[in-house]
Coordinates of C-alpha atoms and ligand atoms in Angstrom, one line a residue:
M1 CA -31.6 19.9 2.1
A2 CA -32.9 23.4 2.4
T3 CA -29.9 24.7 4.2
Q4 CA -27.4 23.0 1.9
N5 CA -26.1 26.2 0.4
S6 CA -25.4 28.0 3.7
T7 CA -24.7 25.4 6.3
T8 CA -21.2 24.2 7.0
F9 CA -20.8 20.5 7.1
A10 CA -17.7 18.4 7.4
W11 CA -17.2 14.8 6.2
R12 CA -14.5 12.4 7.3
G13 CA -12.8 9.9 5.0
I14 CA -9.4 8.3 4.7
A15 CA -6.6 10.7 4.3
V16 CA -4.4 9.5 1.4
S17 CA -2.4 12.5 0.3
P18 CA -1.4 15.3 2.7
G19 CA -2.0 19.0 2.3
I20 CA -4.8 21.6 2.9
Q21 CA -6.5 23.5 0.1
I22 CA -9.4 25.9 -0.1
A23 CA -11.3 26.0 -3.5
K24 CA -14.7 25.6 -5.2
L25 CA -16.2 22.2 -5.5
Y26 CA -16.4 20.6 -8.9
I27 CA -18.8 17.6 -8.7
H28 CA -17.8 15.1 -11.4
D29 CA -20.0 12.2 -12.4
P30 CA -18.4 10.1 -15.2
A31 CA -21.1 7.5 -14.9
Q32 CA -23.4 9.8 -16.7
T33 CA -22.4 8.6 -20.1
T34 CA -25.0 6.1 -21.3
I35 CA -23.7 3.3 -23.5
P36 CA -26.4 2.4 -26.1
S37 CA -27.3 -1.3 -25.7
H38 CA -29.5 -3.1 -28.3
F39 CA -29.7 -6.3 -30.3
I40 CA -28.4 -6.5 -33.8
R41 CA -29.3 -8.4 -37.0
R42 CA -27.3 -11.5 -38.0
A43 CA -25.7 -9.6 -40.9
E44 CA -24.3 -7.1 -38.5
I45 CA -22.4 -9.7 -36.3
E46 CA -19.1 -9.6 -38.3
P47 CA -19.0 -5.8 -38.8
E48 CA -19.7 -5.4 -35.1
K49 CA -16.9 -7.7 -34.1
R50 CA -14.5 -5.7 -36.3
R51 CA -15.7 -2.5 -34.6
L52 CA -14.9 -4.1 -31.3
V53 CA -11.3 -4.9 -32.3
E54 CA -10.8 -1.4 -33.6
A55 CA -12.2 0.2 -30.4
I56 CA -10.0 -1.9 -28.2
E57 CA -7.0 -1.0 -30.3
L58 CA -7.8 2.7 -30.1
A59 CA -8.4 2.6 -26.4
R60 CA -5.0 0.8 -26.0
H61 CA -3.4 3.5 -28.1
N62 CA -4.9 6.3 -26.0
L63 CA -3.8 4.6 -22.8
V64 CA -0.2 4.2 -24.1
E65 CA -0.2 7.9 -24.8
L66 CA -1.5 8.7 -21.4
R67 CA 1.1 6.4 -19.9
E68 CA 3.8 8.3 -21.8
K69 CA 2.5 11.6 -20.5
V70 CA 2.7 10.4 -16.9
R71 CA 6.2 9.0 -17.5
Q72 CA 7.3 12.4 -18.7
T73 CA 5.6 14.4 -15.9
L74 CA 6.4 11.9 -13.0
D75 CA 8.5 8.9 -13.8
E76 CA 8.5 5.3 -15.2
A77 CA 7.4 3.9 -11.8
H78 CA 4.1 5.9 -11.8
A79 CA 3.6 5.4 -15.5
S80 CA 3.5 1.7 -14.8
I81 CA 0.2 2.2 -13.0
F82 CA -1.5 1.8 -16.4
D83 CA 0.2 -1.5 -17.2
P84 CA -2.5 -3.8 -15.7
Q85 CA -5.1 -1.9 -17.8
L86 CA -3.0 -2.3 -20.9
M87 CA -2.6 -6.0 -20.1
L88 CA -6.3 -6.3 -19.7
L89 CA -6.9 -4.8 -23.2
E90 CA -4.5 -7.3 -24.6
D91 CA -6.1 -10.3 -22.8
P92 CA -7.5 -12.6 -25.6
L93 CA -10.2 -13.8 -23.2
L94 CA -11.7 -10.3 -23.3
I95 CA -12.3 -10.5 -27.0
E96 CA -13.3 -14.2 -27.0
R97 CA -16.0 -13.6 -24.3
T98 CA -17.3 -10.5 -26.1
H99 CA -17.4 -12.3 -29.4
L100 CA -19.6 -15.0 -27.9
R101 CA -22.1 -12.3 -26.8
I102 CA -22.0 -10.6 -30.2
D103 CA -22.7 -14.0 -31.7
S104 CA -25.9 -14.0 -29.7
Q105 CA -26.8 -10.7 -31.4
Q106 CA -25.9 -8.2 -28.7
N107 CA -24.3 -5.0 -30.0
A108 CA -20.6 -4.7 -29.3
A109 CA -21.0 -2.0 -26.6
M110 CA -23.6 -4.0 -24.7
A111 CA -21.6 -7.2 -25.0
F112 CA -18.3 -5.6 -24.0
M113 CA -19.8 -3.8 -21.0
S114 CA -21.3 -7.1 -19.7
V115 CA -18.0 -8.9 -20.1
I116 CA -16.1 -6.1 -18.3
Q117 CA -18.6 -6.2 -15.4
Q118 CA -18.1 -10.0 -15.3
F119 CA -14.3 -9.6 -15.1
A120 CA -14.6 -7.0 -12.4
D121 CA -17.0 -9.2 -10.3
E122 CA -14.8 -12.3 -10.7
F123 CA -11.8 -10.2 -9.6
A124 CA -13.7 -8.7 -6.6
S125 CA -15.0 -12.1 -5.5
V126 CA -11.5 -13.5 -4.8
S127 CA -11.2 -11.2 -1.7
T128 CA -12.7 -8.5 0.3
D129 CA -9.4 -6.8 0.5
S130 CA -9.5 -3.0 -0.2
Y131 CA -6.7 -3.5 -2.7
I132 CA -8.9 -5.7 -4.8
A133 CA -11.8 -3.3 -4.6
D134 CA -9.4 -0.6 -5.9
R135 CA -8.3 -2.7 -8.9
K136 CA -12.0 -3.2 -9.8
V137 CA -12.1 0.5 -10.5
D138 CA -9.3 0.1 -13.0
I139 CA -11.2 -2.7 -14.8
L140 CA -14.4 -0.7 -15.0
D141 CA -12.4 2.3 -16.3
V142 CA -11.3 0.1 -19.3
G143 CA -14.9 -0.7 -19.9
R144 CA -15.9 3.0 -19.9
R145 CA -13.1 3.9 -22.4
V146 CA -13.9 1.1 -24.9
G147 CA -17.7 1.5 -24.4
H148 CA -17.4 5.2 -25.2
L149 CA -15.5 4.5 -28.4
L150 CA -18.1 1.9 -29.4
S151 CA -20.9 4.4 -28.9
R152 CA -21.0 6.1 -32.3
G153 CA -21.9 9.8 -32.1
L154 CA -20.7 10.4 -28.6
P155 CA -18.1 13.0 -28.2
A156 CA -14.7 11.7 -27.3
L157 CA -13.8 11.3 -23.6
R158 CA -12.1 14.6 -22.8
P159 CA -9.9 15.4 -19.9
L160 CA -11.6 17.8 -17.5
Q161 CA -10.4 21.4 -18.0
F162 CA -11.0 24.2 -15.5
E163 CA -10.7 28.0 -15.6
D164 CA -10.5 28.4 -11.8
D165 CA -9.1 26.3 -8.9
V166 CA -11.3 23.4 -7.9
I167 CA -11.5 20.5 -5.5
V168 CA -12.9 17.6 -7.5
L169 CA -15.6 15.6 -5.7
T170 CA -16.6 12.3 -7.4
M171 CA -17.8 8.8 -6.6
D172 CA -14.5 7.2 -7.7
L173 CA -11.6 8.2 -9.7
S174 CA -9.7 6.0 -12.1
P175 CA -6.0 6.6 -12.5
S176 CA -6.6 7.8 -16.0
D177 CA -9.0 10.4 -14.7
T178 CA -6.5 11.5 -12.2
A179 CA -3.6 11.7 -14.6
Q180 CA -5.6 13.5 -17.3
M181 CA -7.0 16.3 -15.2
D182 CA -5.7 19.8 -15.5
H183 CA -3.3 19.8 -12.6
R184 CA -2.8 23.6 -12.6
H185 CA -6.3 24.0 -11.3
V186 CA -7.1 20.8 -9.5
K187 CA -6.3 21.5 -5.9
G188 CA -7.7 18.4 -4.3
F189 CA -9.5 15.0 -4.9
A190 CA -12.2 13.8 -2.8
T191 CA -14.0 10.5 -3.5
E192 CA -16.9 8.6 -2.0
L193 CA -15.4 5.2 -2.7
G194 CA -11.8 3.9 -2.8
G195 CA -9.2 2.8 -0.4
P196 CA -5.6 3.9 0.6
T197 CA -4.0 1.6 -2.0
S198 CA -6.1 2.9 -5.0
H199 CA -3.9 3.9 -7.9
S200 CA -5.5 7.3 -7.8
A201 CA -4.5 7.8 -4.2
I202 CA -0.9 6.9 -5.2
L203 CA -0.9 9.2 -8.1
A204 CA -2.4 12.1 -6.1
K205 CA 0.4 11.6 -3.5
A206 CA 3.0 11.6 -6.3
L207 CA 1.5 14.8 -7.8
E208 CA 1.4 16.3 -4.3
I209 CA -2.3 17.0 -4.5
P210 CA -4.3 16.6 -1.2
A211 CA -6.7 13.7 -1.5
I212 CA -9.3 11.9 0.6
V213 CA -11.0 8.7 -0.3
G214 CA -13.9 6.6 1.2
L215 CA -16.0 9.6 2.2
G216 CA -19.3 7.8 1.8
H217 CA -22.5 9.5 0.4
V218 CA -21.4 13.1 0.4
M219 CA -22.2 14.1 -3.2
Q220 CA -25.9 14.2 -2.5
L221 CA -25.3 16.9 0.1
A222 CA -23.0 19.1 -1.9
A223 CA -23.7 21.5 -4.7
Q224 CA -21.6 22.5 -7.7
G225 CA -19.4 25.5 -7.0
Q226 CA -19.7 25.6 -3.2
Q227 CA -16.6 26.6 -1.4
A228 CA -14.8 23.7 0.3
I229 CA -11.7 22.9 2.4
I230 CA -9.9 19.7 1.7
D231 CA -7.7 18.6 4.6
G232 CA -5.5 15.7 3.4
Y233 CA -3.8 15.3 6.8
E234 CA -7.0 14.7 8.7
G235 CA -9.1 13.2 5.9
L236 CA -11.7 16.0 6.3
L237 CA -13.8 17.6 3.6
T238 CA -15.6 20.8 4.9
I239 CA -18.2 22.3 2.6
N240 CA -19.4 25.9 3.0
P241 CA -16.8 26.7 5.7
S242 CA -17.6 29.7 8.0
P243 CA -15.1 32.6 8.1
R244 CA -13.9 31.4 11.5
E245 CA -13.3 27.9 10.1
L246 CA -11.4 29.4 7.1
A247 CA -9.2 31.3 9.4
R248 CA -8.5 28.3 11.6
V249 CA -7.6 26.1 8.6
R250 CA -5.3 28.8 7.1
R251 CA -3.4 28.8 10.4
S252 CA -3.3 25.0 10.5
R253 CA -2.0 24.9 7.0
G254 CA 0.8 27.3 7.9
R255 CA 1.8 25.1 10.9
H256 CA 1.8 22.0 8.8
L257 CA 4.0 23.5 6.1
E258 CA 6.4 24.8 8.7
R259 CA 6.6 21.3 10.3
E260 CA 7.1 19.6 6.9
R261 CA 9.9 22.0 6.1
E262 CA 11.6 21.2 9.4
L263 CA 11.1 17.4 9.0
Q264 CA 12.4 17.5 5.5
K265 CA 15.7 18.8 6.8
L266 CA 16.1 15.5 8.6
R267 CA 15.8 13.5 5.4
N268 CA 19.5 12.6 5.0
L269 CA 20.4 12.5 8.7
P270 CA 20.6 9.3 10.7
A271 CA 17.9 8.1 13.2
E272 CA 20.4 8.4 16.1
T273 CA 19.6 9.1 19.8
L274 CA 21.2 12.1 21.6
D275 CA 23.7 9.7 23.2
G276 CA 24.6 8.1 19.8
Y277 CA 22.5 4.9 19.5
R278 CA 21.7 4.3 15.8
I279 CA 18.4 2.8 14.6
E280 CA 17.9 1.9 11.0
L281 CA 14.7 3.2 9.5
G282 CA 13.2 1.2 6.6
A283 CA 10.1 1.7 4.5
N284 CA 7.2 -0.8 4.1
I285 CA 6.0 -0.8 0.5
E286 CA 4.0 -3.2 -1.8
L287 CA 4.2 -1.8 -5.3
P288 CA 7.2 -0.6 -7.3
I289 CA 5.4 2.7 -8.0
E290 CA 6.0 3.5 -4.3
I291 CA 9.8 3.4 -4.7
P292 CA 10.3 7.2 -5.0
H293 CA 8.6 7.6 -1.6
V294 CA 11.4 5.6 0.1
A295 CA 14.2 8.0 -0.2
A296 CA 11.9 11.1 -0.3
H297 CA 10.9 10.4 3.3
G298 CA 14.3 9.6 4.5
A299 CA 14.2 5.8 4.8
E300 CA 17.5 3.9 4.5
G301 CA 16.1 0.9 2.6
I302 CA 13.0 -1.3 2.4
G303 CA 12.3 -3.2 5.6
L304 CA 9.3 -4.9 4.2
F305 CA 8.3 -5.5 0.6
R306 CA 5.0 -7.3 0.7
T307 CA 5.0 -9.5 -2.4
E308 CA 1.3 -10.6 -2.5
F309 CA 0.1 -7.9 -4.9
Q310 CA 1.8 -9.3 -8.0
Y311 CA -0.4 -12.4 -7.4
L312 CA -3.6 -10.5 -6.7
E313 CA -3.7 -8.2 -9.6
R314 CA -4.0 -10.7 -12.4
N315 CA -6.0 -13.7 -13.5
G316 CA -3.7 -16.8 -12.9
L317 CA -0.3 -17.0 -11.2
P318 CA 2.7 -14.8 -12.2
T319 CA 5.6 -16.5 -14.0
E320 CA 9.2 -16.4 -12.7
E321 CA 10.0 -13.8 -15.4
D322 CA 7.0 -11.6 -14.3
L323 CA 8.3 -11.6 -10.7
L324 CA 11.9 -11.2 -11.6
A325 CA 11.1 -8.0 -13.6
V326 CA 9.4 -6.5 -10.5
Y327 CA 12.0 -7.6 -7.9
R328 CA 14.9 -6.5 -10.1
R329 CA 13.4 -3.1 -10.6
V330 CA 13.0 -2.7 -6.8
V331 CA 16.5 -3.9 -5.8
E332 CA 18.1 -1.8 -8.6
A333 CA 16.3 1.3 -7.5
I334 CA 17.1 0.9 -3.8
A335 CA 20.7 -0.4 -4.1
P336 CA 23.1 -0.2 -2.3
A337 CA 20.5 -0.1 0.5
P338 CA 18.8 -3.4 1.4
V339 CA 15.4 -4.6 0.4
I340 CA 13.7 -7.3 2.6
F341 CA 11.4 -9.3 0.3
R342 CA 8.8 -11.1 2.3
T343 CA 7.7 -14.3 0.5
I344 CA 4.0 -14.4 -0.2
D345 CA 1.6 -14.0 2.7
L346 CA -1.5 -15.2 0.8
G347 CA -4.4 -16.7 2.7
G348 CA -5.8 -14.8 5.8
D349 CA -7.6 -12.0 4.1
K350 CA -5.8 -12.2 0.7
F351 CA -7.1 -15.1 -1.4
I352 CA -6.4 -16.2 -4.9
Y353 CA -8.5 -18.7 -6.6
D354 CA -5.6 -20.7 -8.1
L355 CA -4.2 -21.5 -4.6
Q356 CA -7.4 -21.6 -2.6
P357 CA -10.5 -22.5 -4.6
Q358 CA -12.4 -23.2 -1.3
R359 CA -12.9 -20.8 1.5
E360 CA -11.7 -21.8 4.9
M361 CA -13.8 -21.4 8.1
N362 CA -11.0 -19.6 9.9
P363 CA -8.6 -18.3 7.4
F364 CA -6.3 -16.4 9.7
M365 CA -5.6 -19.6 11.5
G366 CA -5.5 -21.6 8.3
L367 CA -3.4 -22.1 5.2
R368 CA -1.8 -18.7 5.2
A369 CA 1.7 -17.4 4.3
I370 CA 4.5 -20.0 4.8
R371 CA 2.0 -22.8 5.3
M372 CA 0.5 -22.0 1.9
C373 CA 4.0 -22.0 0.3
L374 CA 5.0 -25.3 1.9
A375 CA 1.7 -26.8 0.7
H376 CA 2.3 -25.5 -2.9
P377 CA 6.1 -26.0 -3.3
A378 CA 6.0 -25.3 -7.1
V379 CA 4.6 -21.8 -6.5
F380 CA 7.1 -21.2 -3.7
R381 CA 10.0 -22.3 -5.9
T382 CA 9.0 -20.0 -8.7
Q383 CA 9.0 -17.1 -6.2
L384 CA 12.3 -18.1 -4.7
R385 CA 13.9 -18.5 -8.1
A386 CA 12.8 -14.9 -9.0
L387 CA 14.0 -13.5 -5.7
L388 CA 17.4 -15.2 -5.9
R389 CA 17.9 -14.1 -9.5
A390 CA 17.0 -10.5 -8.5
S391 CA 19.6 -10.7 -5.7
A392 CA 22.3 -10.6 -8.4
H393 CA 21.3 -7.0 -9.1
G394 CA 21.3 -5.3 -5.7
N395 CA 21.1 -5.9 -2.0
A396 CA 18.2 -8.4 -1.5
R397 CA 17.1 -10.3 1.7
I398 CA 14.5 -13.0 1.9
M399 CA 12.0 -13.2 4.8
F400 CA 9.5 -16.0 5.6
P401 CA 6.2 -14.8 7.1
M402 CA 4.0 -16.5 9.8
I403 CA 6.6 -18.9 11.1
S404 CA 5.3 -20.9 14.1
S405 CA 8.1 -23.5 14.6
V406 CA 11.7 -24.4 13.8
R407 CA 10.4 -27.2 11.6
E408 CA 8.8 -24.8 9.2
V409 CA 12.0 -22.8 9.0
L410 CA 14.0 -25.9 8.2
E411 CA 11.5 -27.0 5.5
A412 CA 11.5 -23.6 3.9
K413 CA 15.3 -23.4 4.0
A414 CA 15.6 -26.9 2.4
I415 CA 13.5 -25.7 -0.5
L416 CA 15.5 -22.6 -0.8
E417 CA 18.8 -24.6 -0.8
D418 CA 17.4 -26.9 -3.5
V419 CA 16.5 -23.8 -5.6
R420 CA 20.0 -22.5 -5.2
R421 CA 21.5 -25.8 -6.4
E422 CA 19.2 -25.6 -9.4
L423 CA 20.2 -22.1 -10.3
R424 CA 23.9 -22.9 -9.9
A425 CA 23.5 -25.9 -12.2
E426 CA 21.8 -23.6 -14.8
G427 CA 24.6 -21.0 -14.4
K428 CA 22.1 -18.3 -13.3
P429 CA 23.9 -15.8 -11.0
F430 CA 22.6 -14.9 -7.5
D431 CA 23.9 -13.5 -4.2
E432 CA 25.4 -16.6 -2.5
K433 CA 25.4 -14.8 0.8
I434 CA 21.8 -13.5 0.7
P435 CA 20.6 -13.1 4.3
V436 CA 17.5 -15.2 5.2
G437 CA 15.2 -14.1 8.0
I438 CA 11.8 -14.7 9.4
M439 CA 8.9 -12.7 10.7
I440 CA 8.1 -13.1 14.4
E441 CA 4.4 -12.6 14.4
I442 CA 3.0 -15.7 16.2
P443 CA 3.4 -16.1 19.9
S444 CA 5.0 -19.5 19.6
A445 CA 7.8 -18.0 17.5
A446 CA 8.4 -15.3 20.1
L447 CA 8.5 -17.9 22.8
C448 CA 11.0 -20.1 20.8
A449 CA 12.9 -17.1 19.5
D450 CA 16.2 -18.5 20.9
A451 CA 15.9 -21.7 18.9
L452 CA 14.8 -19.9 15.8
A453 CA 17.6 -17.3 16.0
R454 CA 20.1 -20.2 15.5
E455 CA 18.6 -21.0 12.1
V456 CA 18.3 -17.5 10.5
D457 CA 20.2 -14.3 9.8
F458 CA 17.6 -11.9 11.1
F459 CA 14.2 -11.4 12.7
S460 CA 11.5 -8.8 11.9
I461 CA 8.7 -8.5 14.5
G462 CA 5.3 -8.3 12.9
T463 CA 3.2 -6.7 15.6
N464 CA 0.1 -6.4 13.5
D465 CA -0.3 -10.2 13.7
L466 CA 1.6 -10.7 16.9
I467 CA -1.1 -8.6 18.8
Q468 CA -4.0 -10.3 17.0
Y469 CA -2.7 -13.9 17.7
T470 CA -1.5 -13.2 21.3
L471 CA -4.6 -11.3 22.5
A472 CA -7.1 -13.3 20.3
V473 CA -8.3 -10.0 18.8
D474 CA -9.2 -10.0 15.1
R475 CA -7.1 -7.1 13.7
G476 CA -9.8 -6.1 11.3
N477 CA -12.8 -6.2 13.6
E478 CA -14.0 -2.8 14.8
Q479 CA -16.0 -4.3 17.6
V480 CA -13.0 -5.6 19.5
A481 CA -10.6 -2.8 18.4
S482 CA -10.3 -1.4 21.9
L483 CA -8.8 -4.7 23.0
Y484 CA -6.1 -4.5 20.3
D485 CA -3.4 -2.9 22.4
P486 CA 0.3 -2.9 21.8
F487 CA 0.9 -1.9 25.4
H488 CA -0.6 -5.1 26.8
P489 CA 2.1 -6.5 29.1
A490 CA 2.0 -9.8 27.2
I491 CA 3.0 -8.1 23.9
L492 CA 5.8 -6.1 25.5
R493 CA 7.1 -9.4 27.1
L494 CA 7.0 -11.2 23.8
I495 CA 8.8 -8.4 22.0
R496 CA 11.4 -8.2 24.7
M497 CA 12.0 -12.0 24.7
T498 CA 12.5 -11.8 20.9
I499 CA 14.9 -8.9 21.0
E500 CA 16.9 -10.5 23.9
A501 CA 17.1 -13.9 22.1
A502 CA 18.3 -12.2 18.9
Q503 CA 20.9 -10.3 20.9
R504 CA 22.2 -13.4 22.6
E505 CA 22.5 -15.2 19.3
G506 CA 24.1 -12.2 17.6
I507 CA 21.4 -11.6 14.9
W508 CA 19.8 -8.4 13.7
V509 CA 16.2 -7.7 14.8
G510 CA 13.8 -5.2 13.3
L511 CA 10.1 -4.5 13.7
C512 CA 7.8 -3.8 10.7
G513 CA 4.3 -3.7 12.2
E514 CA 2.2 -0.5 12.7
M515 CA 3.6 -0.2 16.2
A516 CA 6.7 1.3 14.7
T517 CA 4.7 4.4 13.8
S518 CA 3.8 5.2 17.5
K519 CA 6.2 7.5 19.3
L520 CA 5.4 6.0 22.7
S521 CA 6.0 2.5 21.4
V522 CA 9.2 3.6 19.8
T523 CA 10.6 4.8 23.1
L524 CA 10.1 1.3 24.5
L525 CA 11.5 -0.4 21.4
V526 CA 14.6 1.7 21.5
G527 CA 14.9 1.0 25.2
M528 CA 14.7 -2.8 24.5
G529 CA 17.5 -2.5 21.9
I530 CA 15.7 -2.9 18.6
N531 CA 18.1 -2.5 15.6
E532 CA 15.6 -1.4 12.9
L533 CA 12.1 0.0 12.5
S534 CA 10.2 -0.2 9.2
M535 CA 6.9 1.6 8.4
G536 CA 4.9 3.3 5.7
P537 CA 7.1 6.0 4.3
L538 CA 4.9 8.9 5.4
A539 CA 5.4 8.1 9.1
I540 CA 9.2 8.1 8.9
P541 CA 10.1 11.8 9.3
E542 CA 8.2 12.1 12.7
I543 CA 9.7 8.9 14.0
K544 CA 13.2 10.0 13.0
R545 CA 12.7 13.2 14.8
H546 CA 11.5 11.4 17.9
I547 CA 14.5 9.1 18.0
R548 CA 16.9 12.0 17.5
E549 CA 15.4 13.8 20.5
L550 CA 15.6 10.7 22.7
R551 CA 18.4 9.4 25.0
L552 CA 19.0 5.7 25.0
S553 CA 19.7 5.8 28.7
D554 CA 16.2 7.4 29.4
A555 CA 14.5 5.0 27.0
R556 CA 16.1 2.0 28.9
R557 CA 15.1 3.4 32.2
I558 CA 11.5 3.9 31.1
T559 CA 11.4 0.5 29.6
E560 CA 12.7 -1.2 32.8
E561 CA 10.1 0.6 34.9
V562 CA 7.3 -0.4 32.5
Y563 CA 8.1 -4.1 32.9
A564 CA 6.9 -3.8 36.5
L565 CA 3.5 -2.4 35.5
R566 CA 0.6 -4.8 35.1
S567 CA -2.0 -3.1 32.9
M568 CA -2.0 -1.6 29.5
T569 CA -3.5 1.7 30.7
D570 CA -0.8 2.0 33.4
I571 CA 1.9 1.4 30.8
G572 CA 0.5 3.9 28.3
D573 CA 0.1 6.6 31.0
Y574 CA 3.5 5.9 32.5
V575 CA 5.3 6.3 29.2
R576 CA 3.4 9.5 28.4
Q577 CA 4.3 11.0 31.7
A578 CA 7.9 9.9 31.6
E579 CA 8.3 11.5 28.2
R580 CA 6.8 14.8 29.4
A581 CA 9.1 14.7 32.4
L582 CA 12.2 14.4 30.2
Q583 CA 11.7 17.9 28.8
R584 CA 14.2 17.1 26.1
P585 CA 16.2 19.9 24.6
R586 CA 15.2 20.5 21.0
R587 CA 18.2 19.4 18.9
K588 CA 19.2 22.0 16.4
T589 CA 18.7 20.7 12.9
P590 CA 21.7 21.4 10.8
I591 CA 20.9 23.1 7.6
I592 CA 22.0 20.8 4.8
G593 CA 22.0 21.2 1.0
N594 CA 19.0 20.2 -1.1
S595 CA 20.5 16.8 -1.9
Ligands
PEP601 C1 2.6 -7.6 10.7 O1 1.9 -8.6 10.8 O2 2.9 -6.9 11.6 C2 3.1 -7.3 9.3 C3 3.9 -6.3 9.1 O3 2.6 -8.0 8.3 P1 1.1 -7.8 7.6 O4 0.6 -6.5 8.1 O5 1.4 -7.8 6.1 O6 0.4 -9.0 8.1
MG602 MG1 1.7 -10.2 9.4

């Protein structure tokens, strides 16, 4: 591009770590290392196998050191990001498969890289989920490390060092790249690939470095050393900004910082309306490394711990002890606050080969979540044993997903009861009073909420699926995204029915879908009498502020008026107008200590 060095261009990706920075671009291409591949003589087979074992051991040693460095700079939770890579390096199958290739006279580097690619492909083929794609990066990173060590004569992989501040632009970043970089000068990460759950995204957030992933083909348009702005709030990378653009961004950065400072003051205050109605705010997380974000953003507990990922990030099923270690770490870290563990919601768009060797035609309507667990009772029992045992170490709750009938609840509870008897007989302690709840995310469950409420201790409304199943709109299909509307009267009626049924039966009712992150929806949910809202930690401060500026009496009135409206546009417009008309007084934020 002739104008590449003078024209401003902006590229949008997925914002994964907030913040705005202005610095020079550093374009990093780790794939540039070529690993020498050739065939060897028969006499070289055994020495080559020994070199392989030595290289794997050295790579393991280097990763252990890196893990320790992250543990010291951040904490144990973030250091554990490297555990799956260490597990991979200890997997006997890795050496076995590579040896087979060396036996057919491939050199160790060539053999190892092919096996790693095979592992990565097998892993990615189990699902199209972005989480899986992100784990593939970790596997390929292991290949790059060992491949490098096997390539005699290549300089050792060195962490990137910089003299000046830079924004690193690269195709993809492995967690080891992210952790090893010189953090004094790296002011931002921007990658062409990657999703919001990538380990690099999580590390960037923990290191408080703005980051954007999934930018697409931007590297071909950028040049080394160009000035750039990374906007980790908007997910925008601007290259060669004009003086006007720079001034605008500096002002915007000032406003964001001011807002964050204000929101931070609310961290330890309750989400309570001006007239004293208290809502619990919980965090949705999926990995133990996210634990520090829960309290940091002012959540009072974990309203949804998605448990699928311990099944997705390995070959084969996890054991009871594997699961117990994770669950125990989470409840201990969050205690005395509660953690709602949702039993596995596999199927749908999260497949694992061991449970579903064959693809279904319509997986969201198929053997998903509780249906999968009831079809594989041994797998379900293993998870329930681990959850019950973890409950002895903190405040755990169990929640069954995708319930469509009372019969399913009774079946799941019968298995849970049997597992309890088994643990009692073995003398293994657990919380005898552990609350058991269900997700309301299928219209039939909302319609039968009164009968279901008599069988469980709590509900959590899963609007992500409730909207998809009620409106027959695939939640992941962009072509019908405009039909996916939480303000559809049918959705509001189902939510209201669920809350009223829960209130009549005297059980607690929360909501853990994305709808909890929209201020307009929250006004209606407060008006309907919801007890709890659970969401990604980053969304919590804004929602807390919104609730603290709301009056329950106003929210109730708006909600009543909305029931009379017929279309989603009318409802959205009405709530917006009603909120503006309230002209709420800004509540003074008390200055509190830095606890
Ligand atoms: C939901 O369906 O709203 C929900 C919270 O669960 P998930 O997004 O995991 O399906
Ligand atoms: Mg769901």
